[in-house]
PDB file of C-alpha atoms in Angstrom:
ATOM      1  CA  UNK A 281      90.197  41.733 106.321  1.00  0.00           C
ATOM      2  CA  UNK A 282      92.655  42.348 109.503  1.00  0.00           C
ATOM      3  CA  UNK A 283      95.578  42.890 107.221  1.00  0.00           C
ATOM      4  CA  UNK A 284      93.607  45.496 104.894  1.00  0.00           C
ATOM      5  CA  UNK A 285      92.398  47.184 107.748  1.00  0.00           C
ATOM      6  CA  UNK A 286      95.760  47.379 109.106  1.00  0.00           C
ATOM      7  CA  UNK A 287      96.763  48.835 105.848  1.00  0.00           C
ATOM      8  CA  UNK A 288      94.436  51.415 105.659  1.00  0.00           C
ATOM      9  CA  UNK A 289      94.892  53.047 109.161  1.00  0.00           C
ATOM     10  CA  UNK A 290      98.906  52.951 108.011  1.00  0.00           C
ATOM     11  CA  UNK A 291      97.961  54.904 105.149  1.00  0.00           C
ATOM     12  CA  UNK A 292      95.870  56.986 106.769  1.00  0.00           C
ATOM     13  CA  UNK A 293      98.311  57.524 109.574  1.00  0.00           C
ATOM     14  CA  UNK A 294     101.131  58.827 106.758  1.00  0.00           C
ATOM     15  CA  UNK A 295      98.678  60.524 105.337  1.00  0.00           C
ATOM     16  CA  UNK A 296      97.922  62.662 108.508  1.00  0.00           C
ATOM     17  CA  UNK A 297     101.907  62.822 108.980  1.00  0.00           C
ATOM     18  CA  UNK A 298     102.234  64.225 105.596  1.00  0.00           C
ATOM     19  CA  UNK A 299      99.610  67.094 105.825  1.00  0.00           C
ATOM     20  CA  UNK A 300     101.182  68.173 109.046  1.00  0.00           C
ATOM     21  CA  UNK A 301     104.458  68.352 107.848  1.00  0.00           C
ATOM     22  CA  UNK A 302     102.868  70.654 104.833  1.00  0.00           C
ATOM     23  CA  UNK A 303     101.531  72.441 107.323  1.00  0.00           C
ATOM     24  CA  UNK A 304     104.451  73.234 109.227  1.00  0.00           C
ATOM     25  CA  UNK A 305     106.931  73.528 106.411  1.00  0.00           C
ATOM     26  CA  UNK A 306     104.421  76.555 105.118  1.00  0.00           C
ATOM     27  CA  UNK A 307     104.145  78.377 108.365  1.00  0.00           C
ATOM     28  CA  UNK A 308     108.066  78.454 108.576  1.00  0.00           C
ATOM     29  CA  UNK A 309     107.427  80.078 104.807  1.00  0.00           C
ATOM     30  CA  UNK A 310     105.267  82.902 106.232  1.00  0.00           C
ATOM     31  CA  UNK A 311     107.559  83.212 109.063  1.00  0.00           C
ATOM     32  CA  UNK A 312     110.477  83.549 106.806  1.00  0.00           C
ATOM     33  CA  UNK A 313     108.471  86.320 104.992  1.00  0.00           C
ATOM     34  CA  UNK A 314     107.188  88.470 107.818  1.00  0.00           C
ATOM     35  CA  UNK A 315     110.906  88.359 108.874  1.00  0.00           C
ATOM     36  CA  UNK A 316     112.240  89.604 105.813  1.00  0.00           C
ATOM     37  CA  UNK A 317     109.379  91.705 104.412  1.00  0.00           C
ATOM     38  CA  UNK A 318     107.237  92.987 107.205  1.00  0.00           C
ATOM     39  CA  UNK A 319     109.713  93.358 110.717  1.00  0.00           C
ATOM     40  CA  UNK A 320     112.706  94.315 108.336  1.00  0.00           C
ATOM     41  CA  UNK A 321     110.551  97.121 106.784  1.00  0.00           C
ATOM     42  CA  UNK A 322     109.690  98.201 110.286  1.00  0.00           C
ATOM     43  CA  UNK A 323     112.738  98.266 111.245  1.00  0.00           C
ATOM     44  CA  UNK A 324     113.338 100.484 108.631  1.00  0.00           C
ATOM     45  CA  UNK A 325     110.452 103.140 108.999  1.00  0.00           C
ATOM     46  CA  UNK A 326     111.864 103.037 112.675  1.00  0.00           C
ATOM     47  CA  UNK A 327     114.814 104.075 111.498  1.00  0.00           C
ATOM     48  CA  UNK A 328     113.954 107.240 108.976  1.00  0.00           C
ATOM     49  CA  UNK A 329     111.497 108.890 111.437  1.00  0.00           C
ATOM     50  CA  UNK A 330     114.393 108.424 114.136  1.00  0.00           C
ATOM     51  CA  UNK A 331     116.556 110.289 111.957  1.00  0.00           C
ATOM     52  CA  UNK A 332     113.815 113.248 111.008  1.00  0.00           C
ATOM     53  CA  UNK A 333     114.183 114.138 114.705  1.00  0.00           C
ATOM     54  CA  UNK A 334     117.506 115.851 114.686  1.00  0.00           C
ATOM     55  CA  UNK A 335     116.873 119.175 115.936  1.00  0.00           C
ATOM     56  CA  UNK A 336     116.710 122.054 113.269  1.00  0.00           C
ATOM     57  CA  UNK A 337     116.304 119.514 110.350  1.00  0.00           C
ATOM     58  CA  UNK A 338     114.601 121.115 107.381  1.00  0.00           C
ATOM     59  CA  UNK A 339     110.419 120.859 108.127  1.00  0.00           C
ATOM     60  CA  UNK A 340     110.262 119.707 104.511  1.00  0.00           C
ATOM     61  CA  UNK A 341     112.460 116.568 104.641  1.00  0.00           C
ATOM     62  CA  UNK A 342     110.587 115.883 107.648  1.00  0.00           C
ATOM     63  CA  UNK A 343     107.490 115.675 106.143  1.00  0.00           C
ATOM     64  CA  UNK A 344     108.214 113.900 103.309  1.00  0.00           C
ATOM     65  CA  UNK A 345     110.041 111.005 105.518  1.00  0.00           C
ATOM     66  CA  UNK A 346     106.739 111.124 107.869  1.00  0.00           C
ATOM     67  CA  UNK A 347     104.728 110.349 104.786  1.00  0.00           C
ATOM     68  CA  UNK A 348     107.167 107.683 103.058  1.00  0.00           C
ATOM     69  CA  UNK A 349     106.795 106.404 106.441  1.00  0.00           C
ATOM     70  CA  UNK A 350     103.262 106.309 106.806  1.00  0.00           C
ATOM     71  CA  UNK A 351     102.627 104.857 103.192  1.00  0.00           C
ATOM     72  CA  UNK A 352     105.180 102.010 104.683  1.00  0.00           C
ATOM     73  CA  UNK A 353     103.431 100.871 106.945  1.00  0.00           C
ATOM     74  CA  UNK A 354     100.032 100.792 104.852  1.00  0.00           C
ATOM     75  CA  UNK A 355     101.907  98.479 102.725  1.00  0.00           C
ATOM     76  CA  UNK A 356     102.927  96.688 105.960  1.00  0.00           C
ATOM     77  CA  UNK A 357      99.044  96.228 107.480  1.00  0.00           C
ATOM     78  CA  UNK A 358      98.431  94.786 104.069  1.00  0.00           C
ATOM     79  CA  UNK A 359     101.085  92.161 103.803  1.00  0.00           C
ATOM     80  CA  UNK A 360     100.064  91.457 107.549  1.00  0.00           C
ATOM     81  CA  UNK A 361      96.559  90.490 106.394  1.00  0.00           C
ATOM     82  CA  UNK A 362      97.953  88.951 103.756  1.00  0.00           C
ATOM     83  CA  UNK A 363      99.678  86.063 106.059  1.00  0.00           C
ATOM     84  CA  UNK A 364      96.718  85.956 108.495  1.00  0.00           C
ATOM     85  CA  UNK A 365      94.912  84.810 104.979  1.00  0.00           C
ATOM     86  CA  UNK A 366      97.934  82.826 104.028  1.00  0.00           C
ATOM     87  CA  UNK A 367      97.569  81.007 107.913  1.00  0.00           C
ATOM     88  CA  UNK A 368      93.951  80.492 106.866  1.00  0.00           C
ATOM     89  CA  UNK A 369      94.167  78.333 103.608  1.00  0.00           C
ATOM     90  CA  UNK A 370      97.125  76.709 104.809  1.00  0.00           C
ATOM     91  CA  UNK A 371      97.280  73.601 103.335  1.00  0.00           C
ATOM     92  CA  UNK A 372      94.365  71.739 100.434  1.00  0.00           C
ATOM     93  CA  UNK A 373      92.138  75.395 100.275  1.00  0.00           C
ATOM     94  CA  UNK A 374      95.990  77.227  99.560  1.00  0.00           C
ATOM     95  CA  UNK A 375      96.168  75.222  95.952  1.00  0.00           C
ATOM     96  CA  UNK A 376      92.761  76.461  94.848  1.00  0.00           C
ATOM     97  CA  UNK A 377      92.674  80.193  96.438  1.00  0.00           C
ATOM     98  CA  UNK A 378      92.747  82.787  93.444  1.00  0.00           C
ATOM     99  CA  UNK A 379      94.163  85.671  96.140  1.00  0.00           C
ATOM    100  CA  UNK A 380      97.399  82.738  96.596  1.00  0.00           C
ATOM    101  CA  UNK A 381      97.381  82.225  93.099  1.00  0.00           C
ATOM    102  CA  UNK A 382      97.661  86.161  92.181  1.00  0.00           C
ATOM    103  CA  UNK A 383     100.134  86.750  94.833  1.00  0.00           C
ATOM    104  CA  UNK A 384     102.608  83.979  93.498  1.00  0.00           C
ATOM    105  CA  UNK A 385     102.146  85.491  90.220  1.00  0.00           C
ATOM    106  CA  UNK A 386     103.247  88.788  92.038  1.00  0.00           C
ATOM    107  CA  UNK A 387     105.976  87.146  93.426  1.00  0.00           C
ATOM    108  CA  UNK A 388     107.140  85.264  90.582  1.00  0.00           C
ATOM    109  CA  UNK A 389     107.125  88.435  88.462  1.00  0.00           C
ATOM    110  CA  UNK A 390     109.176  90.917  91.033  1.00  0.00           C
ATOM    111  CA  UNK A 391     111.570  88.423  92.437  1.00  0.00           C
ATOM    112  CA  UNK A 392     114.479  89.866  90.024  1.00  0.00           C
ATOM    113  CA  UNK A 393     112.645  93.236  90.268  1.00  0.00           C
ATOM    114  CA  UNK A 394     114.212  95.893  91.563  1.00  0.00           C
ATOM    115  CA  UNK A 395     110.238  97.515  92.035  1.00  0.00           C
ATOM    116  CA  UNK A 396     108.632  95.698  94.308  1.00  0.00           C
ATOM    117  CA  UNK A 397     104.364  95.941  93.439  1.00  0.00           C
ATOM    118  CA  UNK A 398     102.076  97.374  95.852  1.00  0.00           C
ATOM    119  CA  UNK A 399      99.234  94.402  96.086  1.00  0.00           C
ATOM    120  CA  UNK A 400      96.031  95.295  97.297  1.00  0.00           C
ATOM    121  CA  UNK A 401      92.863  93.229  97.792  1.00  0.00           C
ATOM    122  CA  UNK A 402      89.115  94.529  98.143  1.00  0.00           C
ATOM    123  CA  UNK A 403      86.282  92.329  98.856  1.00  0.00           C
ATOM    124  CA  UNK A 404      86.164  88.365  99.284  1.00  0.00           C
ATOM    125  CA  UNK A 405      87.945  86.916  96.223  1.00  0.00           C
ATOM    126  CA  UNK A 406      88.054  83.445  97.137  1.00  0.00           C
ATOM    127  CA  UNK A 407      83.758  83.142  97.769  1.00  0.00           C
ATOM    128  CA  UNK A 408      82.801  85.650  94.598  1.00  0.00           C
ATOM    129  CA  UNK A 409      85.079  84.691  91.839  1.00  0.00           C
ATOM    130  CA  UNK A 410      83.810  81.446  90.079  1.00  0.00           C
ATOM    131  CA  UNK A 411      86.649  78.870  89.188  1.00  0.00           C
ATOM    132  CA  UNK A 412      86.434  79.879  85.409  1.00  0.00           C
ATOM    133  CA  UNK A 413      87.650  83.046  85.616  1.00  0.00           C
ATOM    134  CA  UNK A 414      90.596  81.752  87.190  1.00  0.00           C
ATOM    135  CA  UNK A 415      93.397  81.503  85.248  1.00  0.00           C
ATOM    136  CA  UNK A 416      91.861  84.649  83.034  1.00  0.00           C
ATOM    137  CA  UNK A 417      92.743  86.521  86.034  1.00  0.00           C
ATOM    138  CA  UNK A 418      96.064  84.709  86.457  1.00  0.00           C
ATOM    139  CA  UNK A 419      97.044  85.421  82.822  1.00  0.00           C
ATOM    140  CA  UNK A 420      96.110  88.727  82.696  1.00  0.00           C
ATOM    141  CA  UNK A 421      97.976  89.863  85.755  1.00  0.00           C
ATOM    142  CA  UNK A 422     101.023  88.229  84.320  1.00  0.00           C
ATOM    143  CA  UNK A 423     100.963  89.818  81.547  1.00  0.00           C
ATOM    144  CA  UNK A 424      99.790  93.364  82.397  1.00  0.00           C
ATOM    145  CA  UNK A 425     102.099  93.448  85.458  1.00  0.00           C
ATOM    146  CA  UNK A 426     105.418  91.899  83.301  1.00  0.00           C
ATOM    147  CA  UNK A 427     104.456  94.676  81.048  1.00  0.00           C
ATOM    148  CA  UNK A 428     104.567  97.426  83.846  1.00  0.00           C
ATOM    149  CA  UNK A 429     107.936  95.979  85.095  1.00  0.00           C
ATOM    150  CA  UNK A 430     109.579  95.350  81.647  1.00  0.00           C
ATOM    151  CA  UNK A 431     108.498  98.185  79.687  1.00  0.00           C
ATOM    152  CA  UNK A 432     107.366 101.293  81.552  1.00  0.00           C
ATOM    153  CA  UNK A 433     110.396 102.175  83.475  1.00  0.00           C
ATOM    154  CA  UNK A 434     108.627 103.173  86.397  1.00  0.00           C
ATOM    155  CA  UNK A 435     109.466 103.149  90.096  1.00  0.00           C
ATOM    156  CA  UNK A 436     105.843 102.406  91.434  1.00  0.00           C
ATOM    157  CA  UNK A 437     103.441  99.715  90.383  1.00  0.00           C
ATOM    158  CA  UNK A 438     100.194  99.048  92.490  1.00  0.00           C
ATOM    159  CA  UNK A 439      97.997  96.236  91.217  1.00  0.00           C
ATOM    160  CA  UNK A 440      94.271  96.908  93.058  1.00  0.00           C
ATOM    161  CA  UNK A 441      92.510  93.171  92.936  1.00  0.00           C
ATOM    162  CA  UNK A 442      88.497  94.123  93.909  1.00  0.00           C
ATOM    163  CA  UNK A 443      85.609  91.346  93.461  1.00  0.00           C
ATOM    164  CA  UNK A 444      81.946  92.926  94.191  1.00  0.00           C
ATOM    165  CA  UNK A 445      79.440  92.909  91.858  1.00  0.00           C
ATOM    166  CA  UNK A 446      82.007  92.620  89.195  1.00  0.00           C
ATOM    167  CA  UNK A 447      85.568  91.470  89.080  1.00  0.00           C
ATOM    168  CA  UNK A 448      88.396  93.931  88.413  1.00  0.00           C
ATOM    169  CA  UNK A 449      92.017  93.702  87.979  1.00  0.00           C
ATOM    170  CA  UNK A 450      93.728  97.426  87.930  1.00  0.00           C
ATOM    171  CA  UNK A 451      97.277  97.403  87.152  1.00  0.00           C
ATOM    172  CA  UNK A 452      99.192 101.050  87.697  1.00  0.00           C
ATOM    173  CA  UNK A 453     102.426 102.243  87.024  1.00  0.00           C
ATOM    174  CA  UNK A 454     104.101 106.173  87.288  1.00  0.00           C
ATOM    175  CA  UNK A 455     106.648 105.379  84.179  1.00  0.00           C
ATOM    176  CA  UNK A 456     106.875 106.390  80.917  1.00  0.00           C
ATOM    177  CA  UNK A 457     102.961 105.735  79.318  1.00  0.00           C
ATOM    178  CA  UNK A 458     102.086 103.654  76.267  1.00  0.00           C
ATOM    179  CA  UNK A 459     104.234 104.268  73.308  1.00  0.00           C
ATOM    180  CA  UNK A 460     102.738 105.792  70.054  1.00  0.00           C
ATOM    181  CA  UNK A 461     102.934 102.736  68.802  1.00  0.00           C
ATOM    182  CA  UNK A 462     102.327  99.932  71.134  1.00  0.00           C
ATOM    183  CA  UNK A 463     102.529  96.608  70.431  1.00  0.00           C
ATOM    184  CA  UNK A 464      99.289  95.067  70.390  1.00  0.00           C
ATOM    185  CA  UNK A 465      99.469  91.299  70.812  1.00  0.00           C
ATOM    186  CA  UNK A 466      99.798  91.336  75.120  1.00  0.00           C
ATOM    187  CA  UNK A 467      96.634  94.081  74.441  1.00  0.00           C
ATOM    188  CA  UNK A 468      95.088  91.781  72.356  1.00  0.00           C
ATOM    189  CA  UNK A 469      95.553  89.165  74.263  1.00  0.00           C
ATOM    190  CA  UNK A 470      94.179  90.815  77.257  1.00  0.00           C
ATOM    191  CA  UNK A 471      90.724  92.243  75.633  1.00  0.00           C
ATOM    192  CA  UNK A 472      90.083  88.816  74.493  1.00  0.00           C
ATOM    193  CA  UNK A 473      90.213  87.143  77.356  1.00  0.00           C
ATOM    194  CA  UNK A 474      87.412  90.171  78.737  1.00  0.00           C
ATOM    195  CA  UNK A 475      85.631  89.188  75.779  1.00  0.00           C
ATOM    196  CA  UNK A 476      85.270  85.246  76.801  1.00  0.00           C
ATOM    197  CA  UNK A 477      84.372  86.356  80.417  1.00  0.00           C
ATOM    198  CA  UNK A 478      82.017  88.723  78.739  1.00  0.00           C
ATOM    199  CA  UNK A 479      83.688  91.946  80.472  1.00  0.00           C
ATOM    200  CA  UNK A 480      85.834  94.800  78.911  1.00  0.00           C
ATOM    201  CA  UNK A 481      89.731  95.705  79.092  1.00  0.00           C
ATOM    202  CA  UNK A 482      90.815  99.406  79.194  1.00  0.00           C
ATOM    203  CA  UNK A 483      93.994 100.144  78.493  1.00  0.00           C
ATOM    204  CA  UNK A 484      95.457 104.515  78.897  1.00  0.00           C
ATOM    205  CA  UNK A 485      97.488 106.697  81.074  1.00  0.00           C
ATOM    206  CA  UNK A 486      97.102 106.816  84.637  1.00  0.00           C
ATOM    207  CA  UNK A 487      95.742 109.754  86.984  1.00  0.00           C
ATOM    208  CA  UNK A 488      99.203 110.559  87.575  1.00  0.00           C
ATOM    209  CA  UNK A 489     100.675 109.926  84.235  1.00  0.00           C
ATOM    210  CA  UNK A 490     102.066 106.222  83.869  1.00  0.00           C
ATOM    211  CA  UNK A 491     100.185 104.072  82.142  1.00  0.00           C
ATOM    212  CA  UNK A 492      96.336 102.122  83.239  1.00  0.00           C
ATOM    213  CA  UNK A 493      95.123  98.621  82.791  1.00  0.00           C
ATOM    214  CA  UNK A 494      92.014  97.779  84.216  1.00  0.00           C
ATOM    215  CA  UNK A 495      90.367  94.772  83.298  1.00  0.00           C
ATOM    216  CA  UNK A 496      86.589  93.777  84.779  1.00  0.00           C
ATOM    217  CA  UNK A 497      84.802  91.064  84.250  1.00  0.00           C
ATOM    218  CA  UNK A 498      80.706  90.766  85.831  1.00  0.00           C
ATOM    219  CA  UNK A 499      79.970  88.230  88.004  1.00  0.00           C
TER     220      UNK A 499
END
């Protein structure tokens, strides 16, 4: 009994070791990523509104660097709350968070991207969204966003992730629109997954031209 209960507290003690090391190894992640993403982009807005302050520069180019700057750091307060999340499922909750799950998709997607997606979340994902619409939501992001950076030749994508009474996934991109003659298998593919979550896919051109994909399931 001595030697089993000697065992036991070993394992438990490596087990303890383990987590923390997961623990740190992931913080240096979101480190890594605030450095690169949020401080460089800083940095950057910094930079442009710096350079808007030359005396006699035209009041046009001036306000058009004001506003890239302020829709910079938007996208900066979002990626910000994004970590503080990240900080807060460090760890066992992390594997089964839908918001993680959609923002590796995200990542995966855009890492050889040259457009880098605009990711917003609205309401609390992780409490509403029940675990079988899951990887519905996973699948359909991956496809509707792979579509947006394959196909439509754009230069702005924002995906819009909201979970309220109903759960919606609203993909958006400024390129080229659908074709006359689109290829309906990814379409297909994404209505019928609606269909088995009992919700509806809409697929048409955006408010600003582009092309819309907004998929919403009830909950």
């Amino acid at each position: 009994m001595a030697n089993l209960a000697a065992v036991a507290l070993e394992f438990a003690e490596q087990q303890r070791k383990q987590r923390l090391l997961d623990v740190l190894a992931d913080r240096d992640r979101i480190a890594q990523d605030l450095h690169d993403n949020v401080i460089q982009r800083l940095f950057a807005t910094g930079m442009s509104l710096q350079s808007s302050m030359v005396p006699g520069a035209d009041p046009q180019r001036v306000a058009a660097v004001v506003q890239h700057a302020v829709e910079q750091l938007d996208r900066t307060v979002r990626e910000i709350r994004t970590t503080i999340f990240d900080l807060h499922t460090t760890g066992a909750a992390a594997s089964t968070s839908l918001r993680r799950r959609l923002l590796d998709a995200v990542g995966d997607l855009s890492i050889h991207s040259t457009v880098a997606p605009n990711v917003q979340f609205v309401g609390p994902i992780d409490t509403l969204v029940p675990d079988r619409i899951h990887p519905h939501a996973e699948a359909v992001l991956r496809e509707g966003l792979s579509n947006a950076l394959r196909h439509s030749q754009s230069d702005k994508i924002t995906v819009a992730v909201t979970a309220d009474d109903s759960f919606s996934i609203e993909i958006v991109d400024n390129g080229t629109g659908l074709p006359a003659t689109p290829r309906r298998s990814g379409l297909a593919n994404l209505e019928r997954r609606a269909e088995q979550c009992a919700g509806v896919c809409s697929i048409g051109p955006g408010p600003d031209g582009g092309t819309r994909v907004l998929w919403t399931v009830p909950l």
